[in-house]
Every structure is written in C-alpha cells, then in structure tokens.
Coordinates of C-alpha atoms in Angstrom, one line a residue:
Chain A
M1373 CA -0.6 0.3 0.1
P1374 CA 2.0 3.1 -1.1
P1375 CA 1.5 6.1 1.1
L1376 CA -0.9 8.9 -0.7
E1377 CA 0.5 11.9 -1.7
A1378 CA -0.5 15.1 0.4
W1379 CA -3.1 16.6 -2.1
E1380 CA -4.7 12.8 -2.6
K1381 CA -5.0 12.5 1.4
V1382 CA -7.7 15.7 1.2
Y1383 CA -9.5 15.1 -2.4
I1384 CA -12.8 15.0 -2.4
D1385 CA -14.0 13.0 -5.3
G1386 CA -16.4 15.8 -6.9
E1387 CA -19.0 13.1 -8.5
D1388 CA -21.0 11.6 -5.5
F1389 CA -20.2 14.0 -3.0
L1390 CA -23.0 15.0 -2.5
E1391 CA -25.0 12.1 -2.6
D1392 CA -24.1 10.7 0.4
T1393 CA -26.5 11.6 4.0
H1394 CA -23.4 12.9 5.6
N1395 CA -22.0 15.4 3.4
K1396 CA -24.9 17.1 3.0
M1397 CA -25.0 18.5 6.1
G1398 CA -22.1 20.7 4.9
C1399 CA -18.2 20.6 6.4
V1400 CA -18.5 22.7 9.6
V1401 CA -21.0 20.3 11.3
C1402 CA -18.7 17.5 12.1
H1403 CA -15.2 19.8 10.9
S1404 CA -16.0 23.3 12.6
G1405 CA -14.7 26.2 11.0
D1406 CA -17.3 28.7 10.3
N1407 CA -18.2 29.0 6.4
T1408 CA -19.9 32.7 6.7
A1409 CA -16.7 34.3 7.3
E1410 CA -15.3 36.0 4.6
D1411 CA -11.8 35.7 6.1
M1412 CA -11.0 31.8 5.3
E1413 CA -7.9 31.8 7.8
S1414 CA -9.7 32.7 11.0
A1415 CA -13.2 30.4 9.3
H1416 CA -10.5 27.5 9.8
I1417 CA -9.1 28.5 12.9
G1418 CA -10.7 25.7 15.2
L1419 CA -10.7 22.7 12.3
I1420 CA -10.9 19.3 13.8
A1421 CA -9.8 17.1 11.1
D1422 CA -11.0 13.8 12.7
P1423 CA -14.5 14.9 14.7
S1424 CA -15.4 11.0 15.0
E1425 CA -15.1 11.4 18.5
D1426 CA -18.2 13.9 19.2
N1427 CA -20.0 13.5 16.0
C1428 CA -20.8 9.9 15.0
N1429 CA -22.6 9.4 18.0
T1430 CA -25.4 11.5 17.6
C1431 CA -26.7 9.8 15.1
H1432 CA -25.4 6.1 15.2
R1433 CA -25.6 6.4 19.1
E1434 CA -26.1 2.1 19.6
I1435 CA -22.7 1.1 17.6
F1436 CA -20.8 4.2 19.2
E1437 CA -22.2 2.6 22.4
K1438 CA -21.1 -1.0 21.9
N1439 CA -17.6 0.5 19.7
E1440 CA -16.4 2.1 23.4
T1441 CA -16.1 -1.3 24.2
S1442 CA -14.4 -2.7 21.5
L1443 CA -10.6 -3.4 21.7
H1444 CA -9.9 -1.0 18.7
T1445 CA -11.1 1.4 21.4
T1446 CA -9.9 0.5 24.6
L1447 CA -6.4 -1.3 23.6
S1448 CA -7.0 -3.5 26.8
G1449 CA -5.7 -6.2 25.3
F1450 CA -2.3 -4.2 25.3
I1451 CA -3.5 -3.3 29.2
S1452 CA -3.7 -6.4 30.6
A1453 CA -0.9 -8.2 29.1
L1454 CA 1.6 -5.5 30.9
E1455 CA -0.7 -5.5 34.0
A1456 CA -0.7 -9.6 34.5
R1457 CA 2.8 -8.7 34.0
G1458 CA 3.1 -6.7 37.3
G1459 CA 3.5 -3.8 35.4
N1460 CA 1.9 -0.7 36.5
L1461 CA 0.1 2.0 34.4
E1462 CA -1.4 4.2 36.7
E1463 CA -1.4 8.0 35.5
G1464 CA 2.1 9.2 35.2
S1465 CA 4.2 6.2 35.8
P1466 CA 6.5 5.3 33.7
L1467 CA 5.1 2.7 32.2
A1468 CA 2.1 4.5 31.7
T1469 CA 4.6 7.1 29.6
A1470 CA 5.7 4.3 27.6
F1471 CA 2.5 3.3 26.5
E1472 CA 1.0 6.5 25.7
N1473 CA 4.2 6.6 23.6
H1474 CA 4.6 3.6 22.0
C1475 CA 0.8 2.4 21.7
Q1476 CA -1.8 4.5 22.1
Q1477 CA -2.0 5.5 18.4
C1478 CA -3.5 2.2 17.8
H1479 CA -6.4 3.3 18.8
L1480 CA -8.7 3.6 16.3
S1481 CA -11.3 6.1 15.5
C1482 CA -14.6 5.5 13.6
G1483 CA -13.3 7.4 11.0
Q1484 CA -10.1 5.6 10.6
C1485 CA -12.3 2.1 9.4
H1486 CA -14.9 4.3 7.9
V1487 CA -13.7 7.2 5.6
S1488 CA -9.9 7.5 6.1
R1489 CA -6.5 5.6 6.2
P1490 CA -5.8 5.5 9.6
D1491 CA -3.3 7.6 11.3
E1492 CA -1.0 4.7 11.9
A1493 CA -0.7 4.8 8.0
G1494 CA -0.7 8.9 7.5
G1495 CA -3.9 9.0 7.2
G1496 CA -6.0 10.3 3.3
F1497 CA -9.4 9.1 2.5
L1498 CA -10.3 6.2 1.4
S1499 CA -12.2 7.6 -1.5
G1500 CA -13.0 11.2 -1.3
H1501 CA -14.5 11.6 1.7
E1502 CA -17.5 8.6 1.0
F1503 CA -18.2 6.6 3.5
K1504 CA -18.1 2.9 3.6
S1505 CA -19.9 0.6 5.2
T1506 CA -17.5 -2.0 4.4
P1507 CA -14.0 -0.9 5.3
N1508 CA -11.2 -2.0 2.7
M1509 CA -8.8 -4.8 3.2
K1510 CA -5.6 -3.2 2.4
N1511 CA -5.7 0.2 3.3
N1512 CA -7.7 -0.2 6.7
C1513 CA -6.9 -3.7 8.2
V1514 CA -3.6 -4.4 6.9
A1515 CA -2.2 -0.9 7.2
C1516 CA -2.2 -1.8 11.0
H1517 CA -2.5 -5.4 11.0
G1518 CA 0.2 -6.1 8.0
S1519 CA 3.3 -8.0 9.4
R1520 CA 1.4 -11.4 11.0
V1521 CA -2.2 -11.8 9.5
G1522 CA -1.7 -9.5 6.3
D1523 CA 1.6 -11.0 5.3
E1524 CA 0.3 -14.5 5.9
F1525 CA -3.4 -14.3 4.7
L1526 CA -2.2 -12.5 1.7
G1527 CA 0.3 -14.9 0.9
E1528 CA 3.5 -12.2 1.6
N1529 CA 6.0 -14.6 3.4
E1530 CA 8.3 -16.6 1.5
G1531 CA 7.6 -19.6 0.4
V1532 CA 4.2 -19.9 2.5
P1533 CA 1.1 -19.6 0.1
K1534 CA -1.4 -17.6 1.0
D1535 CA -4.8 -18.5 3.1
V1536 CA -7.0 -20.6 1.3
H1537 CA -10.3 -18.2 2.1
R1538 CA -7.8 -15.6 0.5
K1539 CA -7.2 -18.0 -2.7
K1540 CA -11.0 -18.1 -3.2
G1541 CA -11.4 -14.1 -3.2
M1542 CA -12.3 -13.5 0.0
Q1543 CA -11.2 -10.1 1.9
C1544 CA -11.0 -9.5 6.2
S1545 CA -14.7 -8.9 5.9
S1546 CA -15.9 -11.6 4.5
C1547 CA -15.3 -13.0 8.3
H1548 CA -15.2 -10.3 10.2
G1549 CA -18.2 -7.3 10.4
Q1550 CA -19.9 -5.6 13.3
E1551 CA -18.4 -7.8 15.8
L1552 CA -15.6 -5.2 15.3
H1553 CA -17.6 -2.8 17.2
G1554 CA -17.7 -4.5 20.3
S1555 CA -19.5 -6.9 22.4
G1556 CA -21.2 -3.8 24.6
E1557 CA -18.4 -5.4 27.4
L1558 CA -15.2 -4.9 28.4
A1559 CA -12.7 -8.1 27.1
E1560 CA -9.6 -8.5 28.5
S1561 CA -8.0 -9.4 24.9
R1562 CA -9.1 -10.7 21.2
Y1563 CA -9.8 -13.7 23.0
H1564 CA -11.9 -12.9 25.8
T1565 CA -14.7 -11.5 23.6
T1566 CA -18.0 -13.2 23.4
T1567 CA -18.5 -12.0 19.7
A1568 CA -15.3 -13.3 18.6
V1569 CA -15.5 -14.9 15.1
S1570 CA -14.8 -18.6 14.2
C1571 CA -14.5 -21.7 11.9
T1572 CA -17.2 -23.0 12.6
D1573 CA -19.5 -19.8 12.5
A1574 CA -23.5 -20.6 11.0
G1575 CA -23.1 -20.6 7.3
C1576 CA -19.1 -21.5 7.9
H1577 CA -18.5 -25.3 8.8
D1578 CA -21.2 -25.8 11.2
D1579 CA -21.4 -29.0 9.4
L1580 CA -18.0 -30.9 10.2
Y1581 CA -19.2 -32.5 13.4
D1582 CA -22.1 -33.9 11.7
T1583 CA -19.6 -35.4 8.8
A1584 CA -16.8 -36.5 10.8
D1585 CA -17.1 -39.9 10.6
S1586 CA -15.6 -39.7 7.0
N1587 CA -12.5 -38.1 8.1
P1588 CA -10.1 -40.0 10.4
Q1589 CA -8.3 -37.1 11.6
H1590 CA -11.4 -35.0 12.4
E1591 CA -12.8 -38.1 14.0
Q1592 CA -10.4 -38.3 16.0
H1593 CA -9.6 -34.8 16.9
L1594 CA -12.2 -32.0 16.3
E1595 CA -12.6 -32.0 20.0
D1596 CA -9.3 -31.5 21.7
L1597 CA -6.8 -30.0 18.8
A1598 CA -7.6 -26.3 17.1
C1599 CA -8.7 -26.7 13.5
Q1600 CA -4.9 -24.6 13.3
V1601 CA -2.8 -27.2 14.5
C1602 CA -4.0 -29.1 11.5
H1603 CA -4.7 -26.3 9.1
A1604 CA -2.2 -23.8 9.0
V1605 CA 1.5 -24.0 8.2
D1606 CA 4.6 -22.1 9.2
Y1607 CA 3.9 -18.3 10.4
K1608 CA 6.0 -15.5 12.3
H1609 CA 7.6 -14.9 15.5
C1610 CA 8.9 -11.9 16.8
Y1611 CA 11.4 -11.5 19.5
S1612 CA 12.9 -8.9 22.0
C1613 CA 11.1 -5.5 20.9
H1614 CA 12.4 -2.9 22.6
V1615 CA 10.9 0.9 23.0
S1616 CA 12.8 4.3 23.3
I1617 CA 13.1 7.3 22.0
D1618 CA 15.8 8.5 19.7
E1619 CA 17.9 11.4 19.5
Q1620 CA 15.2 13.6 17.7
G1621 CA 12.8 12.9 20.2
I1622 CA 11.1 10.7 17.6
P1623 CA 9.3 7.1 20.2
C1624 CA 11.0 4.4 18.7
R1625 CA 11.4 0.8 19.0
T1626 CA 14.1 -2.1 17.9
S1627 CA 13.3 -5.7 17.7
E1628 CA 15.3 -9.0 15.8
P1629 CA 14.3 -9.6 12.7
S1630 CA 11.5 -12.6 12.7
V1631 CA 11.5 -16.4 12.2
M1632 CA 9.3 -18.6 10.5
D1633 CA 8.0 -21.4 12.4
F1634 CA 4.9 -24.1 13.4
K1635 CA 4.6 -24.9 16.7
I1636 CA 2.1 -26.6 19.0
G1637 CA 1.6 -26.0 22.9
L1638 CA -0.5 -26.6 25.3
N1639 CA -4.0 -24.3 25.2
P1640 CA -3.1 -21.2 27.5
L1641 CA -6.8 -19.9 27.5
K1642 CA -9.2 -22.8 27.9
S1643 CA -12.9 -22.2 27.7
A1644 CA -16.4 -23.6 26.7
E1645 CA -15.3 -21.6 23.6
R1646 CA -11.6 -22.9 23.0
P1647 CA -11.9 -26.3 24.5
Y1648 CA -8.7 -27.6 23.0
D1649 CA -6.0 -29.5 24.5
Y1650 CA -3.7 -28.1 21.6
V1651 CA -3.4 -24.7 20.0
V1652 CA -0.6 -23.3 17.8
L1653 CA 1.3 -20.9 19.6
R1654 CA 3.3 -17.5 18.7
H1655 CA 5.9 -16.1 20.0
V1656 CA 5.4 -12.3 20.7
P1657 CA 7.7 -8.9 21.1
T1658 CA 7.5 -8.6 24.4
C1659 CA 10.6 -9.6 26.3
P1660 CA 11.5 -8.8 30.2
D1661 CA 13.1 -5.6 29.5
E1662 CA 11.5 -4.1 26.8
C1663 CA 10.8 -0.9 28.2
V1664 CA 14.3 -0.8 30.5
Y1665 CA 14.6 2.6 28.4
Y1666 CA 12.1 4.0 30.4
G1667 CA 13.1 2.4 33.9
E1668 CA 14.3 -1.1 35.5
N1669 CA 12.1 -3.6 36.3
L1670 CA 8.8 -2.0 35.2
L1671 CA 7.5 -5.9 34.4
P1672 CA 8.4 -7.2 37.7
D1673 CA 6.1 -10.1 37.3
F1674 CA 7.0 -10.9 33.7
D1675 CA 7.0 -15.0 34.5
A1676 CA 3.3 -14.2 35.0
Q1677 CA 2.5 -14.6 31.1
P1678 CA 3.5 -17.4 28.9
T1679 CA 5.1 -15.1 25.9
W1680 CA 4.7 -18.0 23.7
K1681 CA 0.8 -16.7 22.8
Y1682 CA -2.8 -18.4 22.0
A1683 CA -2.5 -17.7 17.8
T1684 CA -4.6 -18.2 15.2
P1685 CA -2.3 -17.6 12.0
H1686 CA -4.1 -16.6 9.2
N1687 CA -3.0 -19.0 6.5
I1688 CA -5.0 -21.7 6.1
Q1689 CA -4.6 -24.8 3.7
L1690 CA -6.5 -28.4 3.5
N1691 CA -3.5 -30.0 3.1
T1692 CA -0.5 -28.9 5.2
P1693 CA 3.0 -31.0 6.1
Q1694 CA 1.3 -32.0 9.4
N1695 CA -2.0 -33.1 8.5
A1696 CA -0.4 -35.4 5.3
S1697 CA -0.9 -38.7 8.0
C1698 CA -1.4 -39.5 11.9
D1699 CA 2.4 -39.6 11.8
S1700 CA 3.4 -36.6 10.0
C1701 CA 2.1 -35.1 13.4
H1702 CA 2.4 -38.3 15.7
G1703 CA 6.1 -38.3 17.0
N1704 CA 7.4 -35.4 15.1
A1705 CA 9.1 -32.9 17.6
E1706 CA 9.8 -30.2 15.9
L1707 CA 6.4 -29.6 15.5
F1708 CA 6.0 -29.0 19.6
L1709 CA 7.1 -26.6 21.8
T1710 CA 9.6 -27.8 24.2
E1711 CA 11.9 -26.7 26.8
E1712 CA 14.6 -26.3 24.3
D1713 CA 12.7 -23.8 22.2
L1714 CA 12.5 -22.1 25.4
R1715 CA 15.0 -18.7 25.2
P1716 CA 17.0 -18.0 28.7
G1717 CA 14.5 -15.7 31.3
E1718 CA 11.7 -17.0 29.3
V1719 CA 11.7 -20.2 30.8
E1720 CA 9.6 -19.6 33.9
A1721 CA 6.8 -18.0 31.5
N1722 CA 6.4 -20.9 29.5
Q1723 CA 5.9 -23.8 31.6
G1724 CA 2.0 -23.8 31.2
V1725 CA 2.2 -24.2 27.6
I1726 CA 5.4 -26.2 26.6
V1727 CA 4.3 -29.8 25.3
P1728 CA 5.5 -32.4 28.2
E1729 CA 5.3 -35.6 25.8
I1730 CA 5.3 -35.4 22.4
P1731 CA 2.3 -38.2 21.1
N1732 CA 3.7 -41.6 20.2
P1733 CA 4.1 -42.1 16.7
S1734 CA 2.2 -45.3 15.1
Y1735 CA -1.2 -44.9 15.0
Chain B
M1345 CA -2.6 12.8 18.2
K1346 CA 0.4 14.7 17.2
R1347 CA -0.5 13.3 13.3
L1348 CA -3.8 14.5 14.1
F1349 CA -2.4 18.1 14.6
L1350 CA 0.0 18.3 11.9
L1351 CA -3.2 16.9 9.6
A1352 CA -5.3 19.8 11.0
I1353 CA -2.7 22.1 10.2
G1354 CA -2.1 20.6 6.9
F1355 CA -5.8 21.4 6.6
L1356 CA -5.7 24.8 7.7
F1357 CA -2.5 25.9 5.6
L1358 CA -4.6 24.2 2.5
I1359 CA -7.9 25.6 3.0
T1360 CA -6.2 29.0 3.8
F1361 CA -4.0 29.1 0.6
A1362 CA -7.1 27.8 -1.8
A1363 CA -9.2 30.6 -0.2
S1364 CA -7.1 32.9 -1.4
G1365 CA -6.8 31.3 -4.8
C1366 CA -10.9 31.1 -4.6
I1367 CA -10.8 34.7 -4.3
D1368 CA -8.8 35.4 -7.4
D1369 CA -11.2 32.8 -9.3
V1370 CA -8.5 31.0 -10.1
V1371 CA -10.2 28.1 -8.9
S1372 CA -13.6 27.0 -9.8
P1373 CA -15.7 24.0 -8.7
S1374 CA -15.5 20.3 -10.7
P1375 CA -18.8 20.5 -12.7
G1376 CA -21.5 18.7 -10.9
V1377 CA -21.1 20.2 -7.7
E1378 CA -23.0 22.1 -6.4
V1379 CA -21.3 25.2 -4.6
I1380 CA -21.9 24.4 -1.3
S1381 CA -18.9 25.8 0.7
A1382 CA -15.2 27.3 0.1
C1383 CA -13.9 23.9 1.5
V1384 CA -16.2 21.8 -1.5
T1385 CA -14.9 24.5 -3.7
C1386 CA -11.4 23.8 -3.2
H1387 CA -11.5 20.4 -2.2
T1388 CA -12.7 19.1 -5.2
D1389 CA -9.9 20.7 -7.5
K1390 CA -7.2 18.2 -8.0
E1391 CA -5.1 20.8 -9.6
V1392 CA -5.6 23.6 -6.4
L1393 CA -4.9 20.7 -4.2
Q1394 CA -1.8 19.5 -5.8
E1395 CA 0.0 23.1 -6.1
L1396 CA -1.3 23.7 -2.5
A1397 CA -0.6 20.7 -0.3
V1398 CA 2.5 20.2 1.8
E1399 CA 4.0 16.9 2.5
E1400 CA 3.7 16.3 5.6
E1401 CA 7.2 15.9 8.2
E1402 CA 8.2 12.1 8.3
E1403 CA 6.9 11.5 12.2
E1404 CA 8.9 7.9 12.2
S1405 CA 11.6 7.3 13.9
E1406 CA 15.1 6.3 11.4
A1407 CA 16.1 4.5 15.0
T1408 CA 13.3 1.4 14.3
T1409 CA 13.9 -1.6 13.2
G1410 CA 12.3 -5.0 12.7
E1411 CA 8.2 -5.5 12.3
G1412 CA 5.7 -3.8 14.3

C-alpha cells in the first residue's frame, strides 16, 4: 500500500460527494470552523481533522456505545498483558508514559475504518470522503495488521502460500463484520470477546461435527486440537522488542528480525469457546526489559504470562505437512513447543504451554 | 495525536491558500458539484490541491528496526 501524496489525502471526488447523507450536512457541522466568515483563515481556526469522537454518536448511538468496548477503542489487550506482568499503568508512571508513546496511536476512531486510512498509516481519504460501510482490506485493516495476519493471509511470507480463503477471493470483511464494534462488554483480550468470529460460525463449516466420521483426523481430533494445529502452516514469530525515544525525540522501537516457524503447545486460554487441549502458539515481541528505557523492572511479574501466546495464524490450507498422515504429526518433535525452544529468561513464563510429551507415533 | 494535529495544520494551510485562490477566481469547482462552501470548492479541485498541498513531516523514527 503506497502512501498517498499530500494532496490525495484531502481530495474530494466531486462526482458522488453530495449524494452521501453525511456530506449533505455541510463541512462545519462536523469539522467546525465557520463557513460564513469572509476571511478564510479565521473561518477555519479550530478545524477538527478527525471529528469522529463527538459526531458519529449523535446519529449512530448504538454502534458508538458498543464501540466504546471494542479492543480497537480500549486497547485492553495491551493493557491487560502489561498488567498481568505486574506493570503499573497508573497515570504518570514510567510504564504509562511508555504506553502513551508507543501504544496509544493504535487506537482507532470510527473515521479511520470508514472514511480514511488509519493515522498510523499516514491517513488520507479511502475514496474522496465517501463513508464506506465496509472498511477496505489493504487500506484499513492490513495497514495495521500487516506484518503477521496480513502477510499470512495475502501470502507475503516467502515460500508460504496465501490463505485458502484468500485464494477464493475472500477479504477481512468476509469473516469480520460488526463484531469489530465490540460486544458491549469490556474484554481482556481478543480471545475473551464474546463476539469473536470462529471457523464454525453459522454458515461456515458448521457441519464438520456431523461429517467427522468420514475424515479419520476430524473424527479423532476435532475436540482436542484447534483447527490451526492441522490447517495452518509456518507463521511469524517476533522477539526482543525494545521501545525508546530516538535522538530527535521521536518514539522508536527495535526488534530482532522475525522468524518463520510452526509450534504446537498447550492451550493457555481453555474455555467453553476454546476447549482444545492443543493450539498453535506465536512468540510475541515482548521481553523482560522491553521498556527498560523508561525504568528498571517495569514488568516485575514477567513470568506470570507466557511469551508464546495463543494464536490464530491466517494462512489456512487444506493440506499441510503435519496433517498429511497421523504420523506426520505423531512423533514429530519439531512441531511441538518444548523446553529446548525457550530462551533463557523465558523458561518460567512458558511452563504452562510447553508440551510435556510428544504424542506417540504409529497410530 | 501529533499526526492529527499536523493534519489539522495541513488542512488549515491548504484551505487558507486555496481560499485566496478562490477569491482570485483561479479555482473553479468540478462540474456537477453544487458550490456549497469554499471548503468544497477547493477540496474538489485536484490541480489546486496539487499545487498547495504540503507533504507532512515524516514522523517515523529512523532508529526503528524490525516489524511492528
């Protein structure tokens, strides 16, 4: 997605512009300023470039209220992960400053999904100030979810094919819809929302359990292995992210080059919706001294959370190396996360997810 | 937030410049668009925007490495 040029970001396509309900209202209703003033300079003092916050709610109240609980609004996935590791995010704390500098910009306004590209990607209209009911895969979602989910889904990791759903022409919005506005209840992480979409939602693979007896692997394992354990392929792992402020005073971060790998481990988030014993795990960028620039020991209880986390790689394939036969997986130690895969300093944190025993071969 | 602010400033610049253009009758609205305000007049004129738009200062740190 090449960035827009400065003029393109604010160019309104004249043709349909005034047909849109929103645009008929006139600019100043949402963007402020005074369009009756003769002197334009003063007429535009106080201009609000992204007026989502105080305007969309006047007409879209229900969505607005729900959206207050969306992870895109609250970023509670970040917050709960930091707090679970003993992080103190009280106002003015060193970690709160780090959060403000490095995480807060991922907060999304309504307009950044429906009117413009996200600020994080430089902003600019999606299509001449048109209000798009469906956000755009590349210009909205992948602008942020690029390096992991985006690359997986679109097949941009070298040697790894795109997701089977993408091959059929599907977009992010083929599965993700208004649940992105949140459920109305605050959730700790993306795997705790009550509205998260799944492979077996109505209309999608909801007949698998009825047809399992025609597929020995399904028959054996639909209940205890997550779908991705058999149907995902190598996905990205990140290590050793450190955040700081550079010499120009701009927030920056460094991390090691990412690594492609595939690791099955124990399910750290077992629940009624996620009953599996085994899931695939992704190493997340964090490390014990991630925020050391802001102070020593800001995550004092680092070991309380695994660094190999529940994952749902978006590169689903019908046939994968591990599902070629029962024994492609059984006895194949490479596929499983064990103590040997853990970095020093992360051994304790991951005791709950490493596989104690590789399943026996020869079934 | 900083980006938003920059964008707002950018907008201001654009509109101010474009407005002076409008007064000089240099800018004409695209066909089919009803002139409802100077904002629309200028923001629908590609040439005016191209002439006046200022690239925002790059806020990405050069010290950043690896994937986000």
